[in-house]
């Protein structure tokens, strides 16, 4: 019962409103929350009385990501496979959402990071507000943007995906709308009214849902310092073949605050993370969402097992546990992270099964196109 | 009769009504009865690791390839469009010739800015060359015009400077070429001479008073023709010309001449005209050039093989003009290497589209009310496409092997590269044309829409059978080279070494009279059949030629009379070389499902090649019963390859965006909402 209350379920006519309810942890996804969400989503799909699902967060966050502290604890106790189970379930949920037969509307009224993006961006409707803060900060944690990020980030305009993926840069609601991570934007004061209207839709037809959202969406101005204004520089630099080339290209640009912040972010991140993240997004651009999640699962197993680099444990120690913000990455320099080490992350972990994605049926055209 | 039919209709309708379960309220009637697209991925499974197979097929630089695919997909210059919820990139072939040329040039600039060509001329060593080949292949998968325009600039102009030129040329031109500060073309072919380069009529003389060469087009048939880049963009060209020094013709030499200034204005003493609209490759600005006593500095002679001193004396380390010409042309093999491999990638695109479609499109029912049958579940459809798939696999390994010997070339391997690249260029480009035609027909009317690629590609790739050596001429060269090898070994009483002819040193293989299924699939049997054919044809060819020569005919005319045998021999040699490469690839794999499937594919390649070549019956290598067994085995293999069809085309590694919309949700792509 207690675990269920981490996800609140509300029934309003043919709509189900799910609220992530761990406000103190910024709604970070626990193992229980993931299991519960998966269970609910699969049940709603079978239930003809449910036509639409709304997902939102309690408090100032939508969802700050997967709750990795438990995973790090498991690794510490020599039990990385428990962590792998966490990620397997999370990716399964991401896959179900990406191929869902009914519309999912996510209300991103607050922090959306890592796993939070995974439970929202795969759905067809994402509503940003003035409170939205989005980031994929995995490379400073010694991880890599997973939860299908190699699918959705790689499909952003130009090389904006590479930028977001490698630097962990923060985006606001206007940025998200501009680059397509969000589909709609409206002031948070209007959310209640919108919810009420959505509850009256009584249909799973995405065009009807779209019509409601289109009618109230706004076109916010991009802030002057928005990274989206720098798309030309981003395309010039982040299209580079390797992380080294990307950094070299940035260093060749005329220096300003944005450039130096960007370079600093890259130099702060784990070299191993940067390289596997880049390779992941590049492969993801050419793959379907299922293939992306399967590949990410292999990668995350290597990260957890620590057979190539132990940066994940170190990153979590420095950022989440000791909070000294001074991780000792290993390897320390980009050039020490060799191609063959990167290669290892993409191979199956010995004695570990590949991710088994559930069979999906009656897929709508949009979901089919993601396969 | 008509009463019967009415009854039958009534029965069908009744069945529809009675059999349908009550409709759930959320579903509309229309949706229930309409045909629905079902992605092949949902119904087919992968029996082996497609990622591993893709690595094997691409052979090298997988990450670099993926990077370039991504560069094209993320730019608006590559004609991104959405169909059925998916993004596709392919050129807009409905653009005018002028528009296609301009957009191709813009794409080249974009890729230049992204650093795609870095090291293409200034780099060296096998690694740099393989990377360049991989990236060029990806460009060709997007658009043949793009890769040809790049190929002319880097592989013809650039490599001519690099291989025919010396230090002074390298310093002046290579870096500038890589950065597109100069845009090069390659003026070899003339209106009157194509494959026969030695017959060209352009004449160059030397003027010792000014230290200049004077290049002249003496007659209309000497105009340079089909020169890619000449009509619009090129600033410089390599000119192939007879070199006449003090009244002595020293044979064909190559020079550098500027044809346009930086603004694109045509230089004095140069005339340029357009070759006009073509059946494909309209993104390439093919032009014609006339030289009106154009003067160029003495240093512009590409002097790696021969030079002219300031006072007009001709000097060359190679005295024999035949050898000189051979040494000169040797580096141009790269063209045939890239054509062979690009032909195979084109066949892969065609097959991936046609096979994916055949796994989602149904036609006709076997019983009155039964479901319609998936195209690829028809044995006839399997027989049309799956042997082509197997051949494409085998030839893909052959193209990779050719690349490997090319990038690791030494003076000793030049002859082998020449022979193998000639044979493979011809066989692989012919195979591509056959494959595209079959794929076009196999997807029905959808194949004639340019956005679905298969039909359009026929026009785009047709010229491959002609340029860099007419296929028929190349095949004759293969046979002539084998003849020379045979004669020289016999004369010196030496064993055969090289060109895969070692099997001639052992005794003639004896084939079993009864061919069981397991015999037919045995690699040793397959090798024996191919060796027997090659050996016998080579012996026949040489003895026929020798007989004619004995009667006083010249060697050349004896070759001509025996053109049929020469053709058969060229084909036998090349097909055996291909079989060997897929056998090698198979042997390198560890035991497992990939190896098993590759074994099926290899048997299919071997047996379909036997089935299609009348030589086996004509010369009696196999009996009528034998070829009947071969045919039955091909059909059996079709059934066994069928479950792997999707995995086999997925392993081609061509991203979805580079295939046509009919390879995916063709119902949604054509829905009213997308109009």
PDB file of N, CA, C and O in Angstrom, chain A residues 318-355:
ATOM      1  N   UNK A 318      30.522  11.564  -5.566  1.00  0.00           N
ATOM      2  CA  UNK A 318      30.925  12.975  -5.570  1.00  0.00           C
ATOM      3  C   UNK A 318      29.741  13.925  -5.661  1.00  0.00           C
ATOM      4  O   UNK A 318      29.770  15.013  -5.097  1.00  0.00           O
ATOM      5  N   UNK A 319      28.685  13.516  -6.357  1.00  0.00           N
ATOM      6  CA  UNK A 319      27.573  14.444  -6.571  1.00  0.00           C
ATOM      7  C   UNK A 319      26.440  14.203  -5.577  1.00  0.00           C
ATOM      8  O   UNK A 319      25.868  15.147  -5.022  1.00  0.00           O
ATOM      9  N   UNK A 320      26.114  12.934  -5.318  1.00  0.00           N
ATOM     10  CA  UNK A 320      24.912  12.645  -4.531  1.00  0.00           C
ATOM     11  C   UNK A 320      25.203  12.300  -3.065  1.00  0.00           C
ATOM     12  O   UNK A 320      24.416  12.632  -2.190  1.00  0.00           O
ATOM     13  N   UNK A 321      26.349  11.635  -2.808  1.00  0.00           N
ATOM     14  CA  UNK A 321      26.568  11.135  -1.449  1.00  0.00           C
ATOM     15  C   UNK A 321      27.477  12.071  -0.654  1.00  0.00           C
ATOM     16  O   UNK A 321      27.036  12.768   0.245  1.00  0.00           O
ATOM     17  N   UNK A 322      28.768  12.131  -1.043  1.00  0.00           N
ATOM     18  CA  UNK A 322      29.689  13.031  -0.331  1.00  0.00           C
ATOM     19  C   UNK A 322      29.475  14.497  -0.712  1.00  0.00           C
ATOM     20  O   UNK A 322      29.843  15.403   0.009  1.00  0.00           O
ATOM     21  N   UNK A 323      28.929  14.675  -1.907  1.00  0.00           N
ATOM     22  CA  UNK A 323      28.643  16.024  -2.422  1.00  0.00           C
ATOM     23  C   UNK A 323      29.871  16.928  -2.460  1.00  0.00           C
ATOM     24  O   UNK A 323      29.756  18.151  -2.269  1.00  0.00           O
ATOM     25  N   UNK A 324      31.050  16.347  -2.658  1.00  0.00           N
ATOM     26  CA  UNK A 324      32.254  17.192  -2.772  1.00  0.00           C
ATOM     27  C   UNK A 324      32.433  17.716  -4.197  1.00  0.00           C
ATOM     28  O   UNK A 324      33.302  18.519  -4.470  1.00  0.00           O
ATOM     29  N   UNK A 325      31.595  17.247  -5.079  1.00  0.00           N
ATOM     30  CA  UNK A 325      31.624  17.667  -6.494  1.00  0.00           C
ATOM     31  C   UNK A 325      33.007  17.566  -7.113  1.00  0.00           C
ATOM     32  O   UNK A 325      33.396  18.371  -7.944  1.00  0.00           O
ATOM     33  N   UNK A 326      33.738  16.578  -6.643  1.00  0.00           N
ATOM     34  CA  UNK A 326      35.094  16.453  -7.136  1.00  0.00           C
ATOM     35  C   UNK A 326      35.402  14.985  -7.481  1.00  0.00           C
ATOM     36  O   UNK A 326      36.219  14.344  -6.835  1.00  0.00           O
ATOM     37  N   UNK A 327      34.737  14.511  -8.533  1.00  0.00           N
ATOM     38  CA  UNK A 327      34.925  13.092  -8.867  1.00  0.00           C
ATOM     39  C   UNK A 327      36.309  12.815  -9.445  1.00  0.00           C
ATOM     40  O   UNK A 327      36.871  13.651 -10.132  1.00  0.00           O
ATOM     41  N   UNK A 328      36.834  11.652  -9.114  1.00  0.00           N
ATOM     42  CA  UNK A 328      38.126  11.217  -9.691  1.00  0.00           C
ATOM     43  C   UNK A 328      37.811  10.199 -10.781  1.00  0.00           C
ATOM     44  O   UNK A 328      37.651   9.019 -10.496  1.00  0.00           O
ATOM     45  N   UNK A 329      37.678  10.720 -11.993  1.00  0.00           N
ATOM     46  CA  UNK A 329      37.311   9.817 -13.106  1.00  0.00           C
ATOM     47  C   UNK A 329      38.464   8.885 -13.456  1.00  0.00           C
ATOM     48  O   UNK A 329      39.630   9.255 -13.347  1.00  0.00           O
ATOM     49  N   UNK A 330      38.094   7.719 -13.904  1.00  0.00           N
ATOM     50  CA  UNK A 330      39.085   6.735 -14.330  1.00  0.00           C
ATOM     51  C   UNK A 330      38.561   6.026 -15.574  1.00  0.00           C
ATOM     52  O   UNK A 330      37.569   5.323 -15.474  1.00  0.00           O
ATOM     53  N   UNK A 331      39.099   6.182 -16.738  1.00  0.00           N
ATOM     54  CA  UNK A 331      40.240   7.030 -17.093  1.00  0.00           C
ATOM     55  C   UNK A 331      39.954   8.534 -16.908  1.00  0.00           C
ATOM     56  O   UNK A 331      38.813   8.967 -16.973  1.00  0.00           O
ATOM     57  N   UNK A 332      41.033   9.263 -16.707  1.00  0.00           N
ATOM     58  CA  UNK A 332      40.941  10.669 -16.347  1.00  0.00           C
ATOM     59  C   UNK A 332      40.907  11.551 -17.588  1.00  0.00           C
ATOM     60  O   UNK A 332      40.294  12.606 -17.603  1.00  0.00           O
ATOM     61  N   UNK A 333      41.609  11.119 -18.623  1.00  0.00           N
ATOM     62  CA  UNK A 333      41.677  11.931 -19.830  1.00  0.00           C
ATOM     63  C   UNK A 333      40.969  11.232 -20.986  1.00  0.00           C
ATOM     64  O   UNK A 333      40.925  10.017 -21.069  1.00  0.00           O
ATOM     65  N   UNK A 334      40.420  12.065 -21.881  1.00  0.00           N
ATOM     66  CA  UNK A 334      39.670  11.524 -23.013  1.00  0.00           C
ATOM     67  C   UNK A 334      40.480  10.534 -23.841  1.00  0.00           C
ATOM     68  O   UNK A 334      39.991   9.483 -24.234  1.00  0.00           O
ATOM     69  N   UNK A 335      41.748  10.899 -24.084  1.00  0.00           N
ATOM     70  CA  UNK A 335      42.532  10.032 -24.973  1.00  0.00           C
ATOM     71  C   UNK A 335      42.868   8.689 -24.324  1.00  0.00           C
ATOM     72  O   UNK A 335      43.235   7.746 -25.016  1.00  0.00           O
ATOM     73  N   UNK A 336      42.708   8.611 -22.998  1.00  0.00           N
ATOM     74  CA  UNK A 336      42.940   7.316 -22.336  1.00  0.00           C
ATOM     75  C   UNK A 336      41.731   6.387 -22.478  1.00  0.00           C
ATOM     76  O   UNK A 336      41.812   5.195 -22.225  1.00  0.00           O
ATOM     77  N   UNK A 337      40.615   6.984 -22.842  1.00  0.00           N
ATOM     78  CA  UNK A 337      39.415   6.162 -23.082  1.00  0.00           C
ATOM     79  C   UNK A 337      39.479   5.711 -24.543  1.00  0.00           C
ATOM     80  O   UNK A 337      39.038   6.397 -25.449  1.00  0.00           O
ATOM     81  N   UNK A 338      40.047   4.526 -24.726  1.00  0.00           N
ATOM     82  CA  UNK A 338      40.333   4.042 -26.088  1.00  0.00           C
ATOM     83  C   UNK A 338      39.070   3.510 -26.772  1.00  0.00           C
ATOM     84  O   UNK A 338      38.126   3.085 -26.105  1.00  0.00           O
ATOM     85  N   UNK A 339      39.139   3.495 -28.108  1.00  0.00           N
ATOM     86  CA  UNK A 339      38.008   2.985 -28.896  1.00  0.00           C
ATOM     87  C   UNK A 339      37.595   1.575 -28.482  1.00  0.00           C
ATOM     88  O   UNK A 339      36.412   1.262 -28.406  1.00  0.00           O
ATOM     89  N   UNK A 340      38.598   0.741 -28.211  1.00  0.00           N
ATOM     90  CA  UNK A 340      38.227  -0.651 -27.888  1.00  0.00           C
ATOM     91  C   UNK A 340      37.533  -0.724 -26.525  1.00  0.00           C
ATOM     92  O   UNK A 340      36.733  -1.627 -26.281  1.00  0.00           O
ATOM     93  N   UNK A 341      37.836   0.247 -25.632  1.00  0.00           N
ATOM     94  CA  UNK A 341      37.114   0.278 -24.353  1.00  0.00           C
ATOM     95  C   UNK A 341      35.671   0.713 -24.589  1.00  0.00           C
ATOM     96  O   UNK A 341      34.736   0.172 -23.996  1.00  0.00           O
ATOM     97  N   UNK A 342      35.502   1.712 -25.440  1.00  0.00           N
ATOM     98  CA  UNK A 342      34.151   2.162 -25.786  1.00  0.00           C
ATOM     99  C   UNK A 342      33.373   0.993 -26.384  1.00  0.00           C
ATOM    100  O   UNK A 342      32.238   0.708 -25.995  1.00  0.00           O
ATOM    101  N   UNK A 343      34.032   0.315 -27.295  1.00  0.00           N
ATOM    102  CA  UNK A 343      33.444  -0.846 -27.983  1.00  0.00           C
ATOM    103  C   UNK A 343      32.851  -1.861 -26.989  1.00  0.00           C
ATOM    104  O   UNK A 343      31.773  -2.396 -27.202  1.00  0.00           O
ATOM    105  N   UNK A 344      33.575  -2.088 -25.896  1.00  0.00           N
ATOM    106  CA  UNK A 344      33.167  -3.071 -24.893  1.00  0.00           C
ATOM    107  C   UNK A 344      31.754  -2.827 -24.375  1.00  0.00           C
ATOM    108  O   UNK A 344      30.998  -3.764 -24.130  1.00  0.00           O
ATOM    109  N   UNK A 345      31.417  -1.544 -24.200  1.00  0.00           N
ATOM    110  CA  UNK A 345      30.114  -1.194 -23.622  1.00  0.00           C
ATOM    111  C   UNK A 345      28.948  -1.675 -24.487  1.00  0.00           C
ATOM    112  O   UNK A 345      27.826  -1.773 -24.033  1.00  0.00           O
ATOM    113  N   UNK A 346      29.225  -1.906 -25.772  1.00  0.00           N
ATOM    114  CA  UNK A 346      28.139  -2.224 -26.693  1.00  0.00           C
ATOM    115  C   UNK A 346      28.002  -3.730 -26.916  1.00  0.00           C
ATOM    116  O   UNK A 346      27.162  -4.173 -27.669  1.00  0.00           O
ATOM    117  N   UNK A 347      28.855  -4.472 -26.235  1.00  0.00           N
ATOM    118  CA  UNK A 347      28.766  -5.926 -26.343  1.00  0.00           C
ATOM    119  C   UNK A 347      27.920  -6.463 -25.200  1.00  0.00           C
ATOM    120  O   UNK A 347      27.779  -5.821 -24.162  1.00  0.00           O
ATOM    121  N   UNK A 348      27.392  -7.661 -25.409  1.00  0.00           N
ATOM    122  CA  UNK A 348      26.575  -8.242 -24.349  1.00  0.00           C
ATOM    123  C   UNK A 348      27.435  -8.560 -23.140  1.00  0.00           C
ATOM    124  O   UNK A 348      28.571  -9.007 -23.282  1.00  0.00           O
ATOM    125  N   UNK A 349      26.889  -8.292 -21.964  1.00  0.00           N
ATOM    126  CA  UNK A 349      27.610  -8.644 -20.748  1.00  0.00           C
ATOM    127  C   UNK A 349      27.523 -10.155 -20.582  1.00  0.00           C
ATOM    128  O   UNK A 349      26.460 -10.738 -20.767  1.00  0.00           O
ATOM    129  N   UNK A 350      28.642 -10.739 -20.236  1.00  0.00           N
ATOM    130  CA  UNK A 350      28.654 -12.191 -20.092  1.00  0.00           C
ATOM    131  C   UNK A 350      27.634 -12.644 -19.056  1.00  0.00           C
ATOM    132  O   UNK A 350      27.491 -12.034 -17.996  1.00  0.00           O
ATOM    133  N   UNK A 351      26.963 -13.696 -19.376  1.00  0.00           N
ATOM    134  CA  UNK A 351      25.976 -14.298 -18.490  1.00  0.00           C
ATOM    135  C   UNK A 351      24.851 -13.348 -18.108  1.00  0.00           C
ATOM    136  O   UNK A 351      24.218 -13.487 -17.078  1.00  0.00           O
ATOM    137  N   UNK A 352      24.626 -12.335 -18.932  1.00  0.00           N
ATOM    138  CA  UNK A 352      23.502 -11.441 -18.674  1.00  0.00           C
ATOM    139  C   UNK A 352      22.647 -11.447 -19.941  1.00  0.00           C
ATOM    140  O   UNK A 352      23.145 -11.226 -21.040  1.00  0.00           O
ATOM    141  N   UNK A 353      21.379 -11.714 -19.766  1.00  0.00           N
ATOM    142  CA  UNK A 353      20.470 -11.751 -20.895  1.00  0.00           C
ATOM    143  C   UNK A 353      20.313 -10.358 -21.485  1.00  0.00           C
ATOM    144  O   UNK A 353      20.417  -9.361 -20.775  1.00  0.00           O
ATOM    145  N   UNK A 354      20.023 -10.290 -22.787  1.00  0.00           N
ATOM    146  CA  UNK A 354      19.638  -9.019 -23.370  1.00  0.00           C
ATOM    147  C   UNK A 354      18.260  -8.625 -22.853  1.00  0.00           C
ATOM    148  O   UNK A 354      17.509  -9.470 -22.368  1.00  0.00           O
ATOM    149  N   UNK A 355      17.966  -7.345 -22.970  1.00  0.00           N
ATOM    150  CA  UNK A 355      16.666  -6.846 -22.521  1.00  0.00           C
ATOM    151  C   UNK A 355      15.559  -7.493 -23.350  1.00  0.00           C
ATOM    152  O   UNK A 355      15.622  -7.508 -24.581  1.00  0.00           O
TER     153      UNK A 355
END
